[in-house]
């Protein structure tokens, strides 16, 4: 099971949209995920356990796991490409 961090500035509004989309994507593809909806400031807490970070917040920090920019979920432009990126990481 992959642990996926879904982060935004406050860990509430925009991350909920992304969290729901990832949950649906995983379900459609038969992938079990452990979704953690958090604030971007909390990411380092999961450094040892996370497999992927999907975020609508800006981050310049390097992590030991892939980071996917999910601002497309807010604009609606490029969402399918972002979903494809997320799915590719989940399937690894």
mmCIF file of N, CA and C in Angstrom:
data_model
loop_
_atom_site.group_PDB
_atom_site.id
_atom_site.type_symbol
_atom_site.label_atom_id
_atom_site.label_comp_id
_atom_site.label_asym_id
_atom_site.label_seq_id
_atom_site.Cartn_x
_atom_site.Cartn_y
_atom_site.Cartn_z
ATOM 1 N N UNK A 1 0.849 -1.176 0.000
ATOM 2 C CA UNK A 1 0.000 0.000 0.000
ATOM 3 C C UNK A 1 0.895 1.241 0.000
ATOM 4 N N UNK A 2 0.586 2.164 -0.872
ATOM 5 C CA UNK A 2 1.357 3.406 -0.977
ATOM 6 C C UNK A 2 0.790 4.456 -0.031
ATOM 7 N N UNK A 3 1.695 5.150 0.657
ATOM 8 C CA UNK A 3 1.261 6.266 1.486
ATOM 9 C C UNK A 3 1.417 7.540 0.664
ATOM 10 N N UNK A 4 0.312 8.219 0.448
ATOM 11 C CA UNK A 4 0.290 9.436 -0.360
ATOM 12 C C UNK A 4 -0.072 10.618 0.526
ATOM 13 N N UNK A 5 0.808 11.598 0.538
ATOM 14 C CA UNK A 5 0.539 12.831 1.276
ATOM 15 C C UNK A 5 -0.154 13.792 0.331
ATOM 16 N N UNK A 6 -1.252 14.352 0.777
ATOM 17 C CA UNK A 6 -1.988 15.358 0.000
ATOM 18 C C UNK A 6 -1.950 16.627 0.828
ATOM 19 N N UNK A 7 -1.193 17.614 0.335
ATOM 20 C CA UNK A 7 -0.947 18.795 1.155
ATOM 21 C C UNK A 7 -1.323 20.091 0.459
ATOM 22 N N UNK A 8 -1.828 21.011 1.274
ATOM 23 C CA UNK A 8 -2.037 22.387 0.823
ATOM 24 C C UNK A 8 -1.599 23.276 1.974
ATOM 25 N N UNK A 9 -1.783 24.553 1.855
ATOM 26 C CA UNK A 9 -1.336 25.468 2.892
ATOM 27 C C UNK A 9 -1.930 25.183 4.255
ATOM 28 N N UNK A 10 -3.231 24.971 4.312
ATOM 29 C CA UNK A 10 -3.920 24.764 5.587
ATOM 30 C C UNK A 10 -4.320 23.310 5.835
ATOM 31 N N UNK A 11 -4.256 22.464 4.808
ATOM 32 C CA UNK A 11 -4.635 21.064 4.974
ATOM 33 C C UNK A 11 -6.129 20.840 4.993
ATOM 34 N N UNK A 12 -6.888 21.804 4.452
ATOM 35 C CA UNK A 12 -8.343 21.675 4.501
ATOM 36 C C UNK A 12 -8.965 21.749 3.104
ATOM 37 N N UNK A 13 -9.098 22.924 2.566
ATOM 38 C CA UNK A 13 -9.909 23.141 1.370
ATOM 39 C C UNK A 13 -9.346 22.507 0.101
ATOM 40 N N UNK A 14 -8.258 23.026 -0.417
ATOM 41 C CA UNK A 14 -7.789 22.526 -1.714
ATOM 42 C C UNK A 14 -7.288 21.098 -1.634
ATOM 43 N N UNK A 15 -6.729 20.708 -0.497
ATOM 44 C CA UNK A 15 -6.264 19.325 -0.389
ATOM 45 C C UNK A 15 -7.431 18.345 -0.390
ATOM 46 N N UNK A 16 -8.601 18.780 0.033
ATOM 47 C CA UNK A 16 -9.784 17.916 0.011
ATOM 48 C C UNK A 16 -10.160 17.570 -1.422
ATOM 49 N N UNK A 17 -10.109 18.547 -2.301
ATOM 50 C CA UNK A 17 -10.416 18.325 -3.724
ATOM 51 C C UNK A 17 -9.446 17.299 -4.306
ATOM 52 N N UNK A 18 -8.162 17.495 -4.048
ATOM 53 C CA UNK A 18 -7.132 16.596 -4.573
ATOM 54 C C UNK A 18 -7.236 15.221 -3.925
ATOM 55 N N UNK A 19 -7.461 15.175 -2.636
ATOM 56 C CA UNK A 19 -7.610 13.917 -1.904
ATOM 57 C C UNK A 19 -8.729 13.068 -2.511
ATOM 58 N N UNK A 20 -9.867 13.682 -2.769
ATOM 59 C CA UNK A 20 -11.005 12.966 -3.348
ATOM 60 C C UNK A 20 -10.671 12.437 -4.741
ATOM 61 N N UNK A 21 -9.954 13.219 -5.529
ATOM 62 C CA UNK A 21 -9.588 12.801 -6.881
ATOM 63 C C UNK A 21 -8.624 11.610 -6.846
ATOM 64 N N UNK A 22 -7.665 11.639 -5.934
ATOM 65 C CA UNK A 22 -6.710 10.530 -5.823
ATOM 66 C C UNK A 22 -7.412 9.273 -5.332
ATOM 67 N N UNK A 23 -8.309 9.441 -4.383
ATOM 68 C CA UNK A 23 -9.077 8.311 -3.857
ATOM 69 C C UNK A 23 -9.857 7.626 -4.982
ATOM 70 N N UNK A 24 -10.488 8.432 -5.806
ATOM 71 C CA UNK A 24 -11.258 7.904 -6.939
ATOM 72 C C UNK A 24 -10.339 7.239 -7.973
ATOM 73 N N UNK A 25 -9.224 7.873 -8.269
ATOM 74 C CA UNK A 25 -8.254 7.340 -9.228
ATOM 75 C C UNK A 25 -7.721 5.986 -8.767
ATOM 76 N N UNK A 26 -7.376 5.890 -7.504
ATOM 77 C CA UNK A 26 -6.864 4.641 -6.944
ATOM 78 C C UNK A 26 -7.927 3.544 -7.002
ATOM 79 N N UNK A 27 -9.148 3.909 -6.634
ATOM 80 C CA UNK A 27 -10.258 2.948 -6.636
ATOM 81 C C UNK A 27 -10.519 2.417 -8.050
ATOM 82 N N UNK A 28 -10.543 3.328 -9.026
ATOM 83 C CA UNK A 28 -10.774 2.937 -10.428
ATOM 84 C C UNK A 28 -9.713 1.981 -10.952
ATOM 85 N N UNK A 29 -8.514 2.075 -10.396
ATOM 86 C CA UNK A 29 -7.398 1.267 -10.870
ATOM 87 C C UNK A 29 -7.007 0.144 -9.918
ATOM 88 N N UNK A 30 -7.837 -0.095 -8.910
ATOM 89 C CA UNK A 30 -7.610 -1.190 -7.979
ATOM 90 C C UNK A 30 -6.333 -1.051 -7.160
ATOM 91 N N UNK A 31 -5.967 0.179 -6.822
ATOM 92 C CA UNK A 31 -4.748 0.439 -6.060
ATOM 93 C C UNK A 31 -5.133 0.848 -4.643
ATOM 94 N N UNK A 32 -4.509 0.200 -3.667
ATOM 95 C CA UNK A 32 -4.763 0.555 -2.272
ATOM 96 C C UNK A 32 -3.806 1.667 -1.874
ATOM 97 N N UNK A 33 -4.367 2.740 -1.341
ATOM 98 C CA UNK A 33 -3.543 3.868 -0.907
ATOM 99 C C UNK A 33 -3.910 4.272 0.519
ATOM 100 N N UNK A 34 -2.920 4.775 1.199
ATOM 101 C CA UNK A 34 -3.095 5.344 2.532
ATOM 102 C C UNK A 34 -2.945 6.848 2.347
ATOM 103 N N UNK A 35 -4.056 7.556 2.241
ATOM 104 C CA UNK A 35 -4.038 8.995 1.997
ATOM 105 C C UNK A 35 -3.940 9.760 3.306
ATOM 106 N N UNK A 36 -3.009 10.706 3.352
ATOM 107 C CA UNK A 36 -2.839 11.566 4.522
ATOM 108 C C UNK A 36 -3.040 13.001 4.060
ATOM 109 N N UNK A 37 -4.115 13.611 4.480
ATOM 110 C CA UNK A 37 -4.420 14.999 4.112
ATOM 111 C C UNK A 37 -3.817 15.904 5.184
ATOM 112 N N UNK A 38 -2.817 16.697 4.775
ATOM 113 C CA UNK A 38 -2.036 17.466 5.743
ATOM 114 C C UNK A 38 -1.734 18.880 5.249
ATOM 115 N N UNK A 39 -1.145 19.678 6.143
ATOM 116 C CA UNK A 39 -0.618 20.989 5.752
ATOM 117 C C UNK A 39 0.783 20.780 5.192
ATOM 118 N N UNK A 40 1.194 21.631 4.277
ATOM 119 C CA UNK A 40 2.516 21.499 3.675
ATOM 120 C C UNK A 40 3.608 21.519 4.745
ATOM 121 N N UNK A 41 3.402 22.250 5.819
ATOM 122 C CA UNK A 41 4.388 22.334 6.900
ATOM 123 C C UNK A 41 4.588 21.002 7.626
ATOM 124 N N UNK A 42 3.649 20.066 7.470
ATOM 125 C CA UNK A 42 3.723 18.778 8.166
ATOM 126 C C UNK A 42 4.408 17.677 7.352
ATOM 127 N N UNK A 43 4.773 17.960 6.119
ATOM 128 C CA UNK A 43 5.310 16.922 5.227
ATOM 129 C C UNK A 43 6.525 16.224 5.821
ATOM 130 N N UNK A 44 7.436 16.965 6.406
ATOM 131 C CA UNK A 44 8.665 16.358 6.927
ATOM 132 C C UNK A 44 8.391 15.327 8.019
ATOM 133 N N UNK A 45 7.242 15.407 8.663
ATOM 134 C CA UNK A 45 6.838 14.426 9.678
ATOM 135 C C UNK A 45 6.704 13.030 9.069
ATOM 136 N N UNK A 46 6.400 12.980 7.779
ATOM 137 C CA UNK A 46 6.158 11.706 7.088
ATOM 138 C C UNK A 46 7.335 11.288 6.202
ATOM 139 N N UNK A 47 8.472 11.942 6.376
ATOM 140 C CA UNK A 47 9.656 11.701 5.535
ATOM 141 C C UNK A 47 10.023 10.219 5.427
ATOM 142 N N UNK A 48 9.886 9.472 6.514
ATOM 143 C CA UNK A 48 10.292 8.067 6.525
ATOM 144 C C UNK A 48 9.234 7.093 6.023
ATOM 145 N N UNK A 49 7.998 7.553 5.871
ATOM 146 C CA UNK A 49 6.937 6.612 5.510
ATOM 147 C C UNK A 49 6.241 6.911 4.187
ATOM 148 N N UNK A 50 6.331 8.143 3.709
ATOM 149 C CA UNK A 50 5.583 8.539 2.511
ATOM 150 C C UNK A 50 6.212 7.991 1.232
ATOM 151 N N UNK A 51 5.340 7.707 0.258
ATOM 152 C CA UNK A 51 5.786 7.265 -1.065
ATOM 153 C C UNK A 51 5.618 8.360 -2.108
ATOM 154 N N UNK A 52 4.753 9.341 -1.809
ATOM 155 C CA UNK A 52 4.433 10.365 -2.798
ATOM 156 C C UNK A 52 3.820 11.570 -2.097
ATOM 157 N N UNK A 53 4.161 12.762 -2.593
ATOM 158 C CA UNK A 53 3.530 13.999 -2.128
ATOM 159 C C UNK A 53 2.823 14.641 -3.308
ATOM 160 N N UNK A 54 1.536 14.898 -3.134
ATOM 161 C CA UNK A 54 0.753 15.614 -4.132
ATOM 162 C C UNK A 54 0.290 16.889 -3.448
ATOM 163 N N UNK A 55 0.685 18.039 -3.999
ATOM 164 C CA UNK A 55 0.430 19.289 -3.291
ATOM 165 C C UNK A 55 -0.029 20.426 -4.191
ATOM 166 N N UNK A 56 -0.873 21.271 -3.620
ATOM 167 C CA UNK A 56 -1.291 22.497 -4.306
ATOM 168 C C UNK A 56 -0.470 23.674 -3.803
ATOM 169 N N UNK A 57 0.370 23.429 -2.809
ATOM 170 C CA UNK A 57 1.202 24.488 -2.231
ATOM 171 C C UNK A 57 2.566 24.515 -2.914
ATOM 172 N N UNK A 58 3.232 25.638 -2.799
ATOM 173 C CA UNK A 58 4.583 25.764 -3.335
ATOM 174 C C UNK A 58 5.550 25.125 -2.346
ATOM 175 N N UNK A 59 6.481 24.331 -2.867
ATOM 176 C CA UNK A 59 7.524 23.772 -2.019
ATOM 177 C C UNK A 59 8.823 23.700 -2.801
ATOM 178 N N UNK A 60 9.875 24.166 -2.186
ATOM 179 C CA UNK A 60 11.194 24.102 -2.820
ATOM 180 C C UNK A 60 12.060 23.058 -2.136
ATOM 181 N N UNK A 61 11.551 22.497 -1.064
ATOM 182 C CA UNK A 61 12.304 21.506 -0.312
ATOM 183 C C UNK A 61 12.395 20.214 -1.109
ATOM 184 N N UNK A 62 13.529 19.550 -1.000
ATOM 185 C CA UNK A 62 13.720 18.248 -1.632
ATOM 186 C C UNK A 62 13.292 17.159 -0.647
ATOM 187 N N UNK A 63 12.587 16.169 -1.158
ATOM 188 C CA UNK A 63 12.161 15.049 -0.325
ATOM 189 C C UNK A 63 12.699 13.754 -0.914
ATOM 190 N N UNK A 64 12.636 12.699 -0.142
ATOM 191 C CA UNK A 64 13.117 11.400 -0.604
ATOM 192 C C UNK A 64 12.081 10.674 -1.456
ATOM 193 N N UNK A 65 10.939 11.309 -1.669
ATOM 194 C CA UNK A 65 9.858 10.726 -2.468
ATOM 195 C C UNK A 65 9.457 11.749 -3.534
ATOM 196 N N UNK A 66 8.809 11.293 -4.600
ATOM 197 C CA UNK A 66 8.384 12.212 -5.665
ATOM 198 C C UNK A 66 7.365 13.237 -5.178
ATOM 199 N N UNK A 67 7.405 14.416 -5.794
ATOM 200 C CA UNK A 67 6.473 15.496 -5.478
ATOM 201 C C UNK A 67 5.749 15.874 -6.765
ATOM 202 N N UNK A 68 4.433 15.862 -6.726
ATOM 203 C CA UNK A 68 3.626 16.231 -7.896
ATOM 204 C C UNK A 68 2.844 17.496 -7.571
ATOM 205 N N UNK A 69 2.967 18.473 -8.446
ATOM 206 C CA UNK A 69 2.239 19.733 -8.320
ATOM 207 C C UNK A 69 0.799 19.483 -8.763
ATOM 208 N N UNK A 70 -0.152 19.773 -7.882
ATOM 209 C CA UNK A 70 -1.562 19.488 -8.166
ATOM 210 C C UNK A 70 -2.401 20.743 -8.324
ATOM 211 N N UNK A 71 -1.772 21.872 -8.610
ATOM 212 C CA UNK A 71 -2.547 23.100 -8.783
ATOM 213 C C UNK A 71 -3.498 23.007 -9.972
ATOM 214 N N UNK A 72 -3.261 22.050 -10.871
ATOM 215 C CA UNK A 72 -4.168 21.862 -12.007
ATOM 216 C C UNK A 72 -5.579 21.519 -11.548
ATOM 217 N N UNK A 73 -5.694 20.890 -10.378
ATOM 218 C CA UNK A 73 -7.024 20.552 -9.856
ATOM 219 C C UNK A 73 -7.807 21.809 -9.489
ATOM 220 N N UNK A 74 -7.098 22.880 -9.240
ATOM 221 C CA UNK A 74 -7.753 24.141 -8.885
ATOM 222 C C UNK A 74 -8.143 24.937 -10.121
ATOM 223 N N UNK A 75 -7.314 24.859 -11.146
ATOM 224 C CA UNK A 75 -7.583 25.622 -12.374
ATOM 225 C C UNK A 75 -8.445 24.842 -13.355
ATOM 226 N N UNK A 76 -8.375 23.516 -13.258
ATOM 227 C CA UNK A 76 -9.109 22.675 -14.193
ATOM 228 C C UNK A 76 -8.359 22.456 -15.498
ATOM 229 N N UNK A 77 -7.205 23.092 -15.640
ATOM 230 C CA UNK A 77 -6.408 22.977 -16.868
ATOM 231 C C UNK A 77 -5.262 22.007 -16.621
ATOM 232 N N UNK A 78 -5.250 20.913 -17.388
ATOM 233 C CA UNK A 78 -4.181 19.927 -17.257
ATOM 234 C C UNK A 78 -4.419 18.859 -16.210
ATOM 235 N N UNK A 79 -5.641 18.744 -15.740
ATOM 236 C CA UNK A 79 -5.965 17.768 -14.688
ATOM 237 C C UNK A 79 -5.662 16.339 -15.126
ATOM 238 N N UNK A 80 -6.005 16.000 -16.352
ATOM 239 C CA UNK A 80 -5.786 14.627 -16.825
ATOM 240 C C UNK A 80 -4.304 14.275 -16.843
ATOM 241 N N UNK A 81 -3.453 15.231 -17.225
ATOM 242 C CA UNK A 81 -2.005 14.992 -17.210
ATOM 243 C C UNK A 81 -1.512 14.761 -15.780
ATOM 244 N N UNK A 82 -2.034 15.532 -14.857
ATOM 245 C CA UNK A 82 -1.640 15.373 -13.451
ATOM 246 C C UNK A 82 -2.111 14.029 -12.921
ATOM 247 N N UNK A 83 -3.323 13.639 -13.262
ATOM 248 C CA UNK A 83 -3.837 12.328 -12.840
ATOM 249 C C UNK A 83 -2.958 11.211 -13.395
ATOM 250 N N UNK A 84 -2.509 11.374 -14.630
ATOM 251 C CA UNK A 84 -1.646 10.371 -15.262
ATOM 252 C C UNK A 84 -0.322 10.263 -14.499
ATOM 253 N N UNK A 85 0.235 11.406 -14.116
ATOM 254 C CA UNK A 85 1.470 11.428 -13.328
ATOM 255 C C UNK A 85 1.284 10.708 -12.003
ATOM 256 N N UNK A 86 0.181 11.004 -11.341
ATOM 257 C CA UNK A 86 -0.103 10.372 -10.044
ATOM 258 C C UNK A 86 -0.250 8.872 -10.211
ATOM 259 N N UNK A 87 -0.995 8.449 -11.216
ATOM 260 C CA UNK A 87 -1.207 7.019 -11.463
ATOM 261 C C UNK A 87 0.111 6.310 -11.745
ATOM 262 N N UNK A 88 0.967 6.946 -12.540
ATOM 263 C CA UNK A 88 2.277 6.343 -12.833
ATOM 264 C C UNK A 88 3.062 6.103 -11.556
ATOM 265 N N UNK A 89 3.031 7.060 -10.639
ATOM 266 C CA UNK A 89 3.757 6.906 -9.374
ATOM 267 C C UNK A 89 3.123 5.822 -8.504
ATOM 268 N N UNK A 90 1.807 5.753 -8.497
ATOM 269 C CA UNK A 90 1.111 4.739 -7.694
ATOM 270 C C UNK A 90 1.382 3.329 -8.196
ATOM 271 N N UNK A 91 1.622 3.196 -9.481
ATOM 272 C CA UNK A 91 1.840 1.883 -10.081
ATOM 273 C C UNK A 91 3.284 1.394 -9.945
ATOM 274 N N UNK A 92 4.179 2.236 -9.496
ATOM 275 C CA UNK A 92 5.596 1.848 -9.363
ATOM 276 C C UNK A 92 5.789 0.882 -8.214
#
